[in-house]
Amino acid sequence: MSENIITRHAAPAVERAAKPEVRPPRPGLALALILACQLMVVLDATVVSIALPGIQRTLHFSAAGLSWVQNIYLLVFGGLLLLGGRAGDILGRRRLLTFGVALFTLASLLGGLATNPGLLIAARAAQGVGAAIAAPNTLALIVSTYQEPARRARAIGLFSSMSAGGAAVGMILGGLLTSYFSWRSVMFINVPFGLAIVLLAPRLIREPERHPSRLDLGGAITATLGTSGLVYAFIRAATAGWSAPSTLGCFAAAVLLLAGFVLWEARAAKPLLPLHLLTDRVRAGGYLTMLLLPASMFGMFFFVTQYLQNVLGYSPLRTGFAFLPLALLIFVGARLAPRLVPRYGTRPFLYGGPVLLLTGLLLLTRISAHTGYAGGILPSMVLFGTGAGFTMVPLSITILSGVRPEESGAASGTLQTMQQAGGALGTAVLLTVFSAATRHPAGRTPHALFAHGVSTAMGAAALVIAVALLTIVAVVRPQGRPR
């Protein structure tokens, strides 16, 4: 009798102990750590850009060498994201996030202490490795932690606001740090936040169930080299030209490697990227759109920054604050979208957001050497910030819906690969358009020539957004009002 009573009372406790935790003990603090990690790795892609003149003066970089301070981070980050996402599925997402942030933090410290160009570029490459290990596991932790659709949508909304707004925040922070301190501060600022994440993550973030498997090394090598080769080919095209043998060779190598990756994954027992994630029409269209949107967004950030400083004569600090309306609107839109999507569906946002982005870019095609900030740049930033804030969250939700928990790392790693590769590719392609437009002065003043190049590049960016919108309409076909 007593044994039955004990067994009856003990069974629920045993079931509760055996049942995996759905949410961490303090989900708010866990989410704050995950978002801080994402902001660090995204912000670092642009925070250095405003510090580049100071870096060149201090470390005596050549003009060509200076571009690698920015490009090496994007190259390594984009090339290793797929591997980082799949490794998290197998080895543990919290463990990989903590290790990636630790490496990123150490590399930031060494970069701030660099005394020559080689050391700084090596530190930036190491930052890219750490970011590629940590970043795909941030989104995967959100997907596996928040099972309830409404909570997950809100968490993805915050994550997307960090991803979309981080680039603009990086410019603001870069302007502040370089104006009041030095370029080294943009590297040192990562250290205290990185240490806090490393110390607190094991206590606040629940480690999801791991899925032991063999890491697909063949897929990892071909994906990393192929993605890196493609990004480098576009970077090379912007500097050496599209017809240069080195550019054509990089493109050929990248195509062969990526084709080899697809063939390898089709036969692999435990693929790095399960190809059925791409056979779904909606998800495949979403990934393509996620490649195209950052391509125009990062290009817009890059060229408007140059226009404000080179044509309007803004200081780095003033340039950073000029992006404040854009950053605020991205955060507001990303906060509101998760609350509105359950009511209205994703269709109005995935149609309306890109239209706002397209309109903002078309306005920028009209700028000249005499265009002011309030009348010419600010309206575009308002449209662009609103469009980006209301587009990225519904698109992320569309891509990740229906993904099995054991594949959330691969799915989120692919999503972030599209974002980072799109940003790098878009900037490189638009640089090529800008170079072609400014090759023949035709009697223009330097400011007028520069403005003409920016206007032409923004026209190309508008074309990219138009292709993204067409993909959404024809392939993704987002849902209207949910049942």
XYZ file of C-alpha atoms in Angstrom:
483
model
C 0.000 0.000 0.000
C 2.690 2.470 1.053
C 4.769 1.449 -1.961
C 1.840 2.219 -4.275
C 1.337 5.620 -2.667
C 5.037 6.444 -3.007
C 5.076 5.259 -6.597
C 1.931 7.248 -7.427
C 3.401 10.477 -6.021
C 6.912 9.890 -7.329
C 5.925 9.126 -10.931
C 4.930 12.679 -11.867
C 8.152 13.992 -10.368
C 10.174 11.486 -12.375
C 8.281 12.461 -15.536
C 8.957 16.145 -14.874
C 12.634 15.427 -14.339
C 12.859 13.364 -17.510
C 10.946 15.875 -19.598
C 13.319 18.373 -21.217
C 12.991 21.994 -20.226
C 10.985 23.995 -22.719
C 12.265 27.372 -21.574
C 15.269 28.450 -19.552
C 14.652 29.438 -15.920
C 14.987 33.129 -16.812
C 14.012 33.416 -20.468
C 14.258 37.215 -20.495
C 17.876 37.229 -19.342
C 18.740 34.336 -21.650
C 17.267 36.195 -24.608
C 19.158 39.360 -23.628
C 22.448 37.436 -23.735
C 21.626 35.870 -27.094
C 20.705 39.274 -28.544
C 23.865 40.865 -27.128
C 25.909 38.193 -28.898
C 24.121 38.812 -32.196
C 24.532 42.572 -31.894
C 28.270 42.166 -31.295
C 28.938 40.125 -34.413
C 26.671 42.188 -36.711
C 27.792 45.547 -35.357
C 31.436 44.647 -35.903
C 30.868 44.479 -39.651
C 30.322 48.254 -39.806
C 31.684 49.784 -36.590
C 35.207 49.545 -38.020
C 34.322 51.359 -41.260
C 34.248 54.833 -39.702
C 37.537 54.084 -37.899
C 39.386 53.178 -41.120
C 41.054 56.601 -41.640
C 42.504 56.480 -38.121
C 43.678 52.907 -38.621
C 45.428 53.877 -41.846
C 47.242 56.791 -40.209
C 48.374 54.799 -37.163
C 49.409 51.504 -38.768
C 50.439 52.896 -42.186
C 48.122 50.739 -44.291
C 48.219 51.043 -48.056
C 44.915 51.922 -49.761
C 44.502 48.351 -51.032
C 45.527 46.807 -47.727
C 43.076 48.962 -45.773
C 40.091 47.401 -47.572
C 41.055 44.022 -46.089
C 40.384 45.273 -42.565
C 36.714 45.263 -43.544
C 36.649 42.485 -46.127
C 38.565 39.765 -44.242
C 35.932 39.791 -41.504
C 33.056 39.417 -43.975
C 34.972 36.804 -45.957
C 35.708 34.502 -43.018
C 32.370 35.149 -41.312
C 30.322 34.344 -44.418
C 32.453 31.359 -45.377
C 32.217 29.518 -42.050
C 28.602 30.166 -41.038
C 27.222 26.889 -42.406
C 29.883 24.913 -40.553
C 29.186 26.810 -37.332
C 25.470 26.123 -37.558
C 25.820 22.396 -38.165
C 28.533 22.024 -35.513
C 26.119 23.545 -32.999
C 23.495 20.890 -33.799
C 26.040 18.160 -33.072
C 28.305 19.555 -30.331
C 25.821 21.737 -28.460
C 24.567 25.186 -29.380
C 25.222 26.889 -26.064
C 28.693 25.407 -25.940
C 29.512 26.628 -29.452
C 28.029 30.067 -28.757
C 30.173 30.438 -25.644
C 33.321 29.250 -27.421
C 32.672 31.504 -30.421
C 32.150 34.579 -28.224
C 35.307 33.762 -26.248
C 37.367 33.577 -29.449
C 35.729 36.757 -30.778
C 36.514 38.593 -27.534
C 40.162 37.490 -27.468
C 40.582 38.484 -31.114
C 39.049 41.901 -30.376
C 41.554 42.460 -27.574
C 44.477 41.477 -29.802
C 43.156 43.671 -32.608
C 43.018 46.675 -30.308
C 46.638 46.040 -29.300
C 47.867 45.507 -32.894
C 51.035 47.387 -33.824
C 51.233 46.553 -37.541
C 48.856 45.781 -40.415
C 49.469 42.031 -40.386
C 48.464 41.646 -36.739
C 45.255 43.640 -37.195
C 44.187 41.668 -40.284
C 44.928 38.388 -38.472
C 42.842 39.560 -35.513
C 39.969 40.517 -37.819
C 40.123 37.059 -39.435
C 39.977 35.458 -35.971
C 36.992 37.673 -35.153
C 35.299 36.307 -38.264
C 35.933 32.715 -37.133
C 34.498 33.431 -33.672
C 31.474 35.201 -35.147
C 30.801 32.321 -37.561
C 30.832 29.848 -34.649
C 28.596 31.949 -32.396
C 26.139 33.636 -34.784
C 24.197 30.657 -36.238
C 23.738 29.270 -32.734
C 22.075 32.460 -31.502
C 19.081 32.045 -33.794
C 19.070 28.268 -33.308
C 18.879 28.769 -29.524
C 15.889 31.072 -29.964
C 14.119 28.550 -32.217
C 14.756 25.617 -29.861
C 14.059 27.576 -26.665
C 10.787 29.274 -27.555
C 8.291 26.652 -28.668
C 5.162 28.803 -28.337
C 4.562 30.591 -31.679
C 3.780 34.017 -30.178
C 6.834 34.008 -27.908
C 9.037 32.726 -30.698
C 7.772 35.438 -33.060
C 8.539 38.172 -30.522
C 12.007 36.738 -29.855
C 12.744 36.481 -33.599
C 11.495 40.064 -33.923
C 14.087 41.271 -31.444
C 16.741 39.143 -33.107
C 15.889 40.544 -36.537
C 15.990 44.097 -35.216
C 19.513 43.424 -33.955
C 20.487 41.920 -37.312
C 18.970 44.674 -39.447
C 19.710 47.614 -37.163
C 23.137 46.490 -36.014
C 24.830 47.887 -39.109
C 23.350 51.357 -38.546
C 24.091 51.204 -34.810
C 27.676 50.276 -35.690
C 28.085 53.516 -37.604
C 26.715 55.572 -34.702
C 28.905 53.779 -32.168
C 31.933 53.955 -34.467
C 31.477 57.715 -34.817
C 31.245 58.188 -31.059
C 34.231 56.015 -30.192
C 36.581 57.341 -32.861
C 35.643 60.969 -32.118
C 36.141 60.794 -28.342
C 38.779 58.063 -28.031
C 40.657 56.326 -30.875
C 40.155 53.609 -33.441
C 41.406 51.035 -30.915
C 38.291 51.613 -28.803
C 36.076 50.049 -31.495
C 37.935 46.793 -30.835
C 38.196 47.092 -27.051
C 34.453 47.777 -26.654
C 33.763 44.093 -27.412
C 35.846 42.809 -24.490
C 33.600 43.585 -21.473
C 30.436 42.486 -23.266
C 32.092 39.311 -24.540
C 33.354 38.398 -21.071
C 29.875 38.918 -19.607
C 28.332 36.593 -22.209
C 30.981 33.905 -21.651
C 30.471 33.976 -17.869
C 26.672 34.182 -17.829
C 25.666 31.962 -20.776
C 26.216 28.617 -18.956
C 24.027 29.850 -16.096
C 21.174 31.477 -17.999
C 20.880 29.712 -21.364
C 19.526 26.174 -21.482
C 21.531 23.743 -23.589
C 19.068 22.129 -26.040
C 19.177 18.435 -26.758
C 22.193 17.570 -28.849
C 21.986 15.299 -31.874
C 25.228 13.304 -31.937
C 26.437 12.681 -35.433
C 29.535 12.789 -37.573
C 30.452 16.244 -38.769
C 30.300 16.384 -42.550
C 33.914 17.425 -43.198
C 33.665 17.086 -46.974
C 30.640 19.345 -47.045
C 32.288 21.731 -44.581
C 35.422 22.112 -46.724
C 33.602 22.597 -50.046
C 30.984 24.953 -48.530
C 33.559 27.085 -46.730
C 35.934 27.344 -49.675
C 33.111 27.832 -52.182
C 31.335 30.545 -50.191
C 34.592 32.296 -49.346
C 35.704 32.056 -52.970
C 32.471 33.594 -54.214
C 32.652 36.488 -51.744
C 36.326 37.035 -52.586
C 35.571 36.942 -56.324
C 33.115 39.817 -55.977
C 35.527 41.737 -53.764
C 38.243 41.149 -56.354
C 35.932 42.282 -59.159
C 35.382 45.601 -57.400
C 39.124 46.297 -57.265
C 40.720 44.470 -60.227
C 37.758 44.500 -62.621
C 35.404 41.811 -63.911
C 37.639 40.746 -66.798
C 40.817 40.301 -64.731
C 42.184 36.724 -64.822
C 42.263 36.591 -61.024
C 38.569 37.564 -60.869
C 37.500 35.014 -63.471
C 39.620 32.332 -61.818
C 38.004 32.985 -58.426
C 34.515 32.812 -59.932
C 35.310 29.555 -61.723
C 36.768 27.998 -58.577
C 33.790 29.145 -56.487
C 31.260 27.692 -58.946
C 33.088 24.349 -59.080
C 33.381 24.156 -55.296
C 29.722 25.034 -54.696
C 28.623 22.520 -57.339
C 30.808 19.941 -55.613
C 29.193 20.869 -52.301
C 25.685 20.226 -53.663
C 26.731 16.855 -55.145
C 28.432 15.873 -51.893
C 25.436 16.853 -49.759
C 23.078 14.879 -51.987
C 25.020 11.695 -51.141
C 26.098 12.403 -47.541
C 24.445 10.339 -44.818
C 24.535 13.279 -42.365
C 24.788 16.367 -44.574
C 26.030 19.730 -43.392
C 23.031 21.322 -45.140
C 20.050 18.992 -45.561
C 19.066 19.755 -49.148
C 15.399 19.223 -48.434
C 15.537 22.595 -46.639
C 16.021 24.083 -50.105
C 13.510 21.897 -51.938
C 10.659 23.605 -50.114
C 9.539 26.357 -52.514
C 8.632 28.909 -49.848
C 11.834 28.437 -47.861
C 14.043 28.487 -50.971
C 12.419 31.731 -52.124
C 12.852 33.137 -48.626
C 16.568 32.313 -48.643
C 17.016 34.013 -52.030
C 15.175 37.086 -50.753
C 17.346 37.089 -47.626
C 20.395 37.172 -49.910
C 19.079 40.094 -51.987
C 17.771 42.393 -49.252
C 21.077 42.793 -47.328
C 22.877 43.177 -50.675
C 21.094 46.481 -51.212
C 20.943 47.464 -47.531
C 24.681 47.178 -46.840
C 25.429 48.913 -50.127
C 23.147 51.784 -49.150
C 24.879 52.116 -45.762
C 28.309 52.124 -47.405
C 27.595 54.731 -50.075
C 25.473 57.085 -47.998
C 28.228 57.095 -45.364
C 30.748 58.079 -48.026
C 28.404 60.726 -49.466
C 27.813 62.364 -46.086
C 31.551 62.610 -45.362
C 32.994 63.241 -48.837
C 30.316 65.517 -50.309
C 28.504 67.119 -47.369
C 31.656 67.268 -45.213
C 30.181 65.529 -42.151
C 32.461 64.423 -39.331
C 32.454 60.730 -38.305
C 30.330 61.582 -35.246
C 27.790 63.553 -37.246
C 27.699 60.835 -39.899
C 26.917 58.239 -37.257
C 24.042 60.243 -35.829
C 22.684 60.889 -39.321
C 21.787 57.166 -39.362
C 19.915 57.380 -36.043
C 16.413 57.746 -37.611
C 17.042 54.678 -39.772
C 18.219 52.594 -36.796
C 15.282 53.646 -34.605
C 12.729 52.831 -37.288
C 14.266 49.402 -37.864
C 13.983 48.617 -34.147
C 10.401 49.933 -33.956
C 9.315 47.954 -37.005
C 10.967 44.777 -35.771
C 9.213 45.166 -32.416
C 5.783 45.779 -33.945
C 5.921 43.126 -36.664
C 5.681 40.067 -34.349
C 2.550 41.561 -32.768
C 0.916 42.353 -36.103
C 1.804 39.212 -38.096
C -0.547 36.927 -36.072
C -3.383 39.370 -36.829
C -2.768 40.230 -40.471
C -0.443 37.467 -41.742
C 2.914 37.979 -43.434
C 1.594 39.146 -46.832
C 1.137 42.899 -46.147
C 4.627 43.118 -44.644
C 6.478 41.048 -47.244
C 4.791 43.063 -50.008
C 4.760 46.498 -48.369
C 8.233 46.422 -46.766
C 10.202 45.894 -50.004
C 8.072 48.558 -51.722
C 9.195 51.056 -49.070
C 12.828 49.943 -49.520
C 12.513 50.330 -53.282
C 10.992 53.817 -52.952
C 13.764 54.936 -50.603
C 16.453 53.769 -53.027
C 14.741 55.417 -55.999
C 14.791 58.718 -54.102
C 18.535 58.294 -53.591
C 19.050 57.997 -57.351
C 18.157 61.719 -57.565
C 20.921 63.019 -55.276
C 23.510 65.427 -56.595
C 26.392 67.471 -55.209
C 23.829 70.017 -53.929
C 21.473 67.580 -52.191
C 21.125 68.278 -48.474
C 20.495 65.848 -45.649
C 17.024 66.990 -44.545
C 15.515 67.258 -47.999
C 17.360 64.490 -49.849
C 18.772 61.852 -47.489
C 16.424 61.817 -44.486
C 13.230 60.886 -46.420
C 15.042 57.897 -47.912
C 16.285 56.815 -44.486
C 12.742 57.005 -43.079
C 11.388 54.831 -45.902
C 14.346 52.456 -45.743
C 14.231 52.023 -41.969
C 10.486 51.394 -41.942
C 10.710 48.932 -44.825
C 13.612 46.988 -43.319
C 11.994 46.799 -39.879
C 8.747 45.377 -41.239
C 10.374 42.973 -43.727
C 13.101 41.064 -41.879
C 10.945 39.598 -39.079
C 8.157 38.114 -41.282
C 10.792 36.827 -43.692
C 12.762 35.109 -40.902
C 9.563 33.573 -39.514
C 8.623 32.319 -42.994
C 12.022 30.688 -43.521
C 12.230 29.009 -40.104
C 8.638 27.834 -39.775
C 8.326 24.065 -39.963
C 12.052 23.385 -39.405
C 12.701 20.340 -37.247
C 14.539 21.091 -33.965
C 17.512 18.901 -34.907
C 17.982 20.972 -38.079
C 17.434 24.445 -36.619
C 21.177 25.109 -36.522
C 21.602 24.248 -40.198
C 18.529 26.288 -41.170
C 19.548 29.353 -39.160
C 23.160 29.028 -40.303
C 21.972 29.068 -43.914
C 19.784 32.097 -43.199
C 22.683 34.051 -41.716
C 24.989 32.892 -44.503
C 22.545 34.503 -46.921
C 22.587 37.713 -44.871
C 26.358 38.039 -44.545
C 27.193 36.818 -48.051
C 24.495 39.110 -49.448
C 25.952 42.108 -47.632
C 29.470 41.389 -48.877
C 28.385 40.560 -52.420
C 26.081 43.558 -52.674
C 28.729 46.006 -51.508
C 31.256 44.567 -53.962
C 28.836 44.625 -56.912
C 27.699 48.176 -56.187
C 31.332 49.267 -55.837
C 31.896 47.981 -59.351
C 28.872 49.959 -60.603
C 30.147 53.053 -58.789
C 33.636 52.669 -60.295
C 32.231 52.356 -63.815
C 30.036 55.448 -63.338
C 32.924 57.594 -62.078
C 35.535 56.421 -64.579
C 34.849 59.293 -67.031
C 34.642 62.719 -65.321
C 32.977 64.469 -68.319
C 33.769 67.894 -66.920
C 32.176 67.249 -63.519
C 33.612 68.549 -60.248
C 34.877 65.856 -57.807
C 31.769 66.240 -55.627
C 29.440 66.069 -58.633
C 31.262 63.006 -59.962
C 31.068 61.255 -56.606
C 27.348 62.047 -56.264
C 26.758 60.709 -59.791
C 28.485 57.446 -58.847
C 26.378 57.097 -55.692
C 23.187 57.823 -57.645
C 24.064 55.130 -60.203
C 24.907 52.597 -57.490
C 21.591 53.268 -55.751
C 19.834 52.601 -59.055
C 21.503 49.188 -59.174
C 20.505 48.569 -55.535
C 16.892 49.441 -56.433
C 17.029 46.819 -59.181
C 18.167 44.228 -56.608
C 15.188 45.097 -54.367
C 12.861 44.818 -57.369
C 14.139 41.261 -57.997
C 13.607 40.454 -54.301
C 10.024 41.740 -54.469
C 9.367 39.697 -57.609
C 10.717 36.601 -55.818
C 8.361 37.196 -52.893
C 5.340 37.617 -55.175
C 6.091 34.720 -57.541
C 7.823 32.167 -55.289
C 7.247 32.826 -51.590
C 3.577 33.829 -51.993
C 3.175 34.882 -48.351
C 0.032 34.130 -46.390
C -2.694 36.674 -45.911
C -4.766 36.934 -42.772
C -4.248 33.748 -40.712
C -7.177 31.574 -39.817
